[in-house]
mmCIF file of C-alpha atoms in Angstrom:
data_model
loop_
_atom_site.group_PDB
_atom_site.id
_atom_site.type_symbol
_atom_site.label_atom_id
_atom_site.label_comp_id
_atom_site.label_asym_id
_atom_site.label_seq_id
_atom_site.Cartn_x
_atom_site.Cartn_y
_atom_site.Cartn_z
ATOM 1 C CA UNK A 156 -141.276 106.203 -61.547
ATOM 2 C CA UNK A 157 -138.689 105.734 -64.188
ATOM 3 C CA UNK A 158 -138.970 107.095 -67.707
ATOM 4 C CA UNK A 159 -135.979 105.021 -68.732
ATOM 5 C CA UNK A 160 -134.172 106.273 -71.826
ATOM 6 C CA UNK A 161 -137.197 108.194 -73.124
ATOM 7 C CA UNK A 162 -136.619 111.973 -73.086
ATOM 8 C CA UNK A 163 -140.025 113.037 -71.907
ATOM 9 C CA UNK A 164 -139.486 114.096 -68.256
ATOM 10 C CA UNK A 165 -141.793 117.076 -68.894
ATOM 11 C CA UNK A 166 -144.603 114.655 -69.740
ATOM 12 C CA UNK A 167 -144.055 112.701 -66.514
ATOM 13 C CA UNK A 168 -143.963 115.900 -64.434
ATOM 14 C CA UNK A 169 -147.184 117.148 -66.094
ATOM 15 C CA UNK A 170 -149.013 113.884 -65.481
ATOM 16 C CA UNK A 171 -147.837 113.995 -61.851
ATOM 17 C CA UNK A 172 -149.494 117.413 -61.605
ATOM 18 C CA UNK A 173 -152.687 116.060 -63.182
ATOM 19 C CA UNK A 174 -152.653 113.151 -60.688
ATOM 20 C CA UNK A 175 -152.533 115.707 -57.847
ATOM 21 C CA UNK A 176 -155.471 117.665 -59.299
ATOM 22 C CA UNK A 177 -157.624 114.581 -59.931
ATOM 23 C CA UNK A 178 -158.394 113.903 -56.251
ATOM 24 C CA UNK A 179 -158.522 117.619 -55.377
ATOM 25 C CA UNK A 180 -161.098 118.397 -58.057
ATOM 26 C CA UNK A 181 -162.895 115.060 -58.445
ATOM 27 C CA UNK A 182 -162.065 112.955 -55.383
ATOM 28 C CA UNK A 183 -160.461 110.321 -57.679
ATOM 29 C CA UNK A 184 -157.119 108.744 -56.786
ATOM 30 C CA UNK A 185 -155.655 107.073 -59.859
ATOM 31 C CA UNK A 186 -152.383 106.863 -61.770
ATOM 32 C CA UNK A 187 -152.590 108.382 -65.218
ATOM 33 C CA UNK A 188 -151.119 107.128 -68.466
ATOM 34 C CA UNK A 189 -147.982 108.810 -69.724
ATOM 35 C CA UNK A 190 -147.874 106.231 -72.532
ATOM 36 C CA UNK A 191 -150.975 107.615 -74.210
ATOM 37 C CA UNK A 192 -149.441 111.031 -74.692
ATOM 38 C CA UNK A 193 -146.080 109.534 -75.690
ATOM 39 C CA UNK A 194 -147.758 107.390 -78.331
ATOM 40 C CA UNK A 195 -150.295 109.901 -79.596
ATOM 41 C CA UNK A 196 -148.528 113.279 -79.394
ATOM 42 C CA UNK A 197 -147.047 113.193 -82.897
ATOM 43 C CA UNK A 198 -150.468 113.331 -84.538
ATOM 44 C CA UNK A 199 -151.813 115.859 -82.042
ATOM 45 C CA UNK A 200 -149.023 118.368 -81.291
ATOM 46 C CA UNK A 201 -146.229 117.362 -83.705
ATOM 47 C CA UNK A 202 -143.723 116.049 -81.132
ATOM 48 C CA UNK A 203 -142.295 112.593 -81.655
ATOM 49 C CA UNK A 204 -142.272 109.863 -79.061
ATOM 50 C CA UNK A 205 -139.576 110.450 -76.389
ATOM 51 C CA UNK A 206 -138.867 114.002 -77.606
ATOM 52 C CA UNK A 207 -138.081 116.795 -75.228
ATOM 53 C CA UNK A 208 -140.830 119.302 -74.524
ATOM 54 C CA UNK A 209 -142.446 121.645 -72.059
ATOM 55 C CA UNK A 210 -145.431 121.587 -69.756
ATOM 56 C CA UNK A 211 -147.125 123.872 -72.271
ATOM 57 C CA UNK A 212 -146.966 120.934 -74.722
ATOM 58 C CA UNK A 213 -148.965 118.868 -72.231
ATOM 59 C CA UNK A 214 -151.472 121.709 -72.035
ATOM 60 C CA UNK A 215 -151.722 121.814 -75.815
ATOM 61 C CA UNK A 216 -152.181 118.069 -76.026
ATOM 62 C CA UNK A 217 -154.996 117.955 -73.478
ATOM 63 C CA UNK A 218 -156.687 121.006 -75.009
ATOM 64 C CA UNK A 219 -156.878 119.359 -78.464
ATOM 65 C CA UNK A 220 -160.125 117.992 -79.777
ATOM 66 C CA UNK A 221 -160.446 114.304 -78.904
ATOM 67 C CA UNK A 222 -157.878 114.484 -76.068
ATOM 68 C CA UNK A 223 -159.787 116.491 -73.486
ATOM 69 C CA UNK A 224 -159.508 113.554 -71.138
ATOM 70 C CA UNK A 225 -156.854 111.512 -69.380
ATOM 71 C CA UNK A 226 -156.830 107.722 -69.197
ATOM 72 C CA UNK A 227 -155.768 105.577 -66.265
ATOM 73 C CA UNK A 228 -152.432 103.728 -66.339
ATOM 74 C CA UNK A 229 -154.471 100.522 -65.743
ATOM 75 C CA UNK A 230 -156.311 100.753 -69.115
ATOM 76 C CA UNK A 231 -155.257 98.164 -71.663
ATOM 77 C CA UNK A 232 -152.057 99.366 -73.388
ATOM 78 C CA UNK A 233 -151.868 102.491 -71.202
ATOM 79 C CA UNK A 234 -149.056 101.314 -68.898
ATOM 80 C CA UNK A 235 -145.512 102.649 -69.552
ATOM 81 C CA UNK A 236 -143.898 100.708 -72.416
ATOM 82 C CA UNK A 237 -141.460 103.129 -74.040
ATOM 83 C CA UNK A 238 -138.722 103.214 -71.366
ATOM 84 C CA UNK A 239 -136.245 101.816 -73.920
ATOM 85 C CA UNK A 240 -137.188 104.659 -76.345
ATOM 86 C CA UNK A 241 -138.248 102.130 -79.009
ATOM 87 C CA UNK A 242 -141.528 103.988 -79.471
ATOM 88 C CA UNK A 243 -143.292 100.861 -80.660
ATOM 89 C CA UNK A 244 -146.647 101.403 -78.930
ATOM 90 C CA UNK A 245 -149.248 102.597 -81.464
ATOM 91 C CA UNK A 246 -151.691 105.245 -80.294
ATOM 92 C CA UNK A 247 -154.633 103.108 -81.358
ATOM 93 C CA UNK A 248 -153.514 100.245 -79.057
ATOM 94 C CA UNK A 249 -154.352 102.249 -75.921
ATOM 95 C CA UNK A 250 -157.851 101.768 -74.516
ATOM 96 C CA UNK A 251 -159.419 105.129 -73.717
ATOM 97 C CA UNK A 252 -162.320 103.896 -71.603
ATOM 98 C CA UNK A 253 -162.624 104.601 -68.763
ATOM 99 C CA UNK A 254 -161.237 108.107 -68.773
ATOM 100 C CA UNK A 255 -161.317 111.353 -66.815
ATOM 101 C CA UNK A 256 -162.490 114.537 -68.577
ATOM 102 C CA UNK A 257 -160.192 117.557 -68.562
ATOM 103 C CA UNK A 258 -162.360 120.673 -68.288
ATOM 104 C CA UNK A 259 -159.494 123.106 -68.656
ATOM 105 C CA UNK A 260 -155.742 123.003 -68.306
ATOM 106 C CA UNK A 261 -153.197 125.760 -68.116
ATOM 107 C CA UNK A 262 -149.448 125.813 -67.510
ATOM 108 C CA UNK A 263 -148.252 128.837 -65.576
ATOM 109 C CA UNK A 264 -144.770 129.947 -64.571
ATOM 110 C CA UNK A 265 -143.980 130.826 -60.986
ATOM 111 C CA UNK A 266 -141.505 133.657 -60.643
ATOM 112 C CA UNK A 267 -138.531 132.304 -58.713
ATOM 113 C CA UNK A 268 -135.587 133.743 -60.597
ATOM 114 C CA UNK A 269 -134.048 137.030 -59.464
ATOM 115 C CA UNK A 270 -136.595 137.639 -56.673
ATOM 116 C CA UNK A 271 -134.612 136.366 -53.730
ATOM 117 C CA UNK A 272 -135.069 133.057 -51.891
ATOM 118 C CA UNK A 273 -137.771 134.232 -49.483
ATOM 119 C CA UNK A 274 -139.922 135.653 -52.267
ATOM 120 C CA UNK A 275 -139.379 132.612 -54.465
ATOM 121 C CA UNK A 276 -140.557 130.336 -51.638
ATOM 122 C CA UNK A 277 -143.558 132.602 -50.967
ATOM 123 C CA UNK A 278 -144.493 132.500 -54.670
ATOM 124 C CA UNK A 279 -144.382 128.661 -54.723
ATOM 125 C CA UNK A 280 -146.370 128.417 -51.435
ATOM 126 C CA UNK A 281 -149.036 130.752 -52.828
ATOM 127 C CA UNK A 282 -149.714 128.267 -55.631
ATOM 128 C CA UNK A 283 -149.646 125.260 -53.298
ATOM 129 C CA UNK A 284 -152.028 127.031 -50.904
ATOM 130 C CA UNK A 285 -154.567 127.157 -53.784
ATOM 131 C CA UNK A 286 -154.436 123.301 -53.907
ATOM 132 C CA UNK A 287 -152.564 123.439 -57.196
ATOM 133 C CA UNK A 288 -149.540 121.305 -58.041
ATOM 134 C CA UNK A 289 -146.097 122.652 -58.840
ATOM 135 C CA UNK A 290 -143.645 121.062 -61.272
ATOM 136 C CA UNK A 291 -139.974 121.880 -61.040
ATOM 137 C CA UNK A 292 -137.533 121.983 -63.962
ATOM 138 C CA UNK A 293 -133.833 122.744 -64.177
ATOM 139 C CA UNK A 294 -131.130 122.876 -66.846
ATOM 140 C CA UNK A 295 -127.507 121.838 -66.822
ATOM 141 C CA UNK A 296 -125.114 123.246 -69.404
ATOM 142 C CA UNK A 297 -122.717 120.386 -70.153
ATOM 143 C CA UNK A 298 -122.562 116.627 -70.388
ATOM 144 C CA UNK A 299 -120.101 116.626 -67.483
ATOM 145 C CA UNK A 300 -122.659 118.520 -65.381
ATOM 146 C CA UNK A 301 -125.237 115.850 -66.227
ATOM 147 C CA UNK A 302 -122.779 113.038 -65.462
ATOM 148 C CA UNK A 303 -122.239 114.573 -61.993
ATOM 149 C CA UNK A 304 -126.004 114.862 -61.480
ATOM 150 C CA UNK A 305 -126.635 111.286 -62.756
ATOM 151 C CA UNK A 306 -124.016 109.885 -60.426
ATOM 152 C CA UNK A 307 -125.704 111.669 -57.512
ATOM 153 C CA UNK A 308 -129.157 110.447 -58.618
ATOM 154 C CA UNK A 309 -128.020 106.850 -59.034
ATOM 155 C CA UNK A 310 -125.916 106.446 -55.885
ATOM 156 C CA UNK A 311 -127.136 108.774 -53.130
ATOM 157 C CA UNK A 312 -129.893 108.086 -50.649
ATOM 158 C CA UNK A 313 -133.235 109.659 -51.368
ATOM 159 C CA UNK A 314 -132.878 111.824 -48.277
ATOM 160 C CA UNK A 315 -129.628 113.345 -49.576
ATOM 161 C CA UNK A 316 -129.846 116.764 -51.243
ATOM 162 C CA UNK A 317 -127.694 118.076 -54.022
ATOM 163 C CA UNK A 318 -126.316 121.584 -54.422
ATOM 164 C CA UNK A 319 -126.373 122.386 -58.122
ATOM 165 C CA UNK A 320 -123.972 125.302 -57.695
ATOM 166 C CA UNK A 321 -121.238 123.043 -59.105
ATOM 167 C CA UNK A 322 -122.718 123.735 -62.545
ATOM 168 C CA UNK A 323 -122.990 127.515 -62.268
ATOM 169 C CA UNK A 324 -121.197 129.563 -64.895
ATOM 170 C CA UNK A 325 -120.597 126.665 -67.302
ATOM 171 C CA UNK A 326 -120.963 127.403 -71.012
ATOM 172 C CA UNK A 327 -123.766 125.570 -72.790
ATOM 173 C CA UNK A 328 -122.536 122.757 -75.049
ATOM 174 C CA UNK A 329 -124.047 119.851 -76.979
ATOM 175 C CA UNK A 330 -124.588 117.937 -73.713
ATOM 176 C CA UNK A 331 -126.736 120.684 -72.180
ATOM 177 C CA UNK A 332 -130.402 120.138 -71.491
ATOM 178 C CA UNK A 333 -133.212 120.196 -69.010
#
């Protein structure tokens, strides 16, 4: 999946988690619309299309009146259209039927920082063993750090792993982000 030039990776990660919960809780295997949130979030939670955010923003969106449901990617207008960050897909153009009700949604943090590798892994496995999804986020401090990461992402095989230690200790600048 490719968000293109739209800065909403948090939205994609959150919908991935919802797509994991859908079959676990309801036996439904379907791809969910990221476009709906991208197009409608401004009116609901005050973020603009393709803005950065957090998984807690996804929680707030799907807890809001009128949005306590997800819509399939296959609904009319619900497929991903904002990869170029033009943000030209009106919220009202997305068909919301059929949809899947969201009974409750909560974003939690898993303690992995400063607890040692073994404990961090145990903390993540404890969540996975409850049939709950886990989203992963990371931050890089400089544009050069991101350029290194992007080069890896674009040119290495999917089976290749990256060691992000190259970015440790760098001072945050205007190119930093998550």
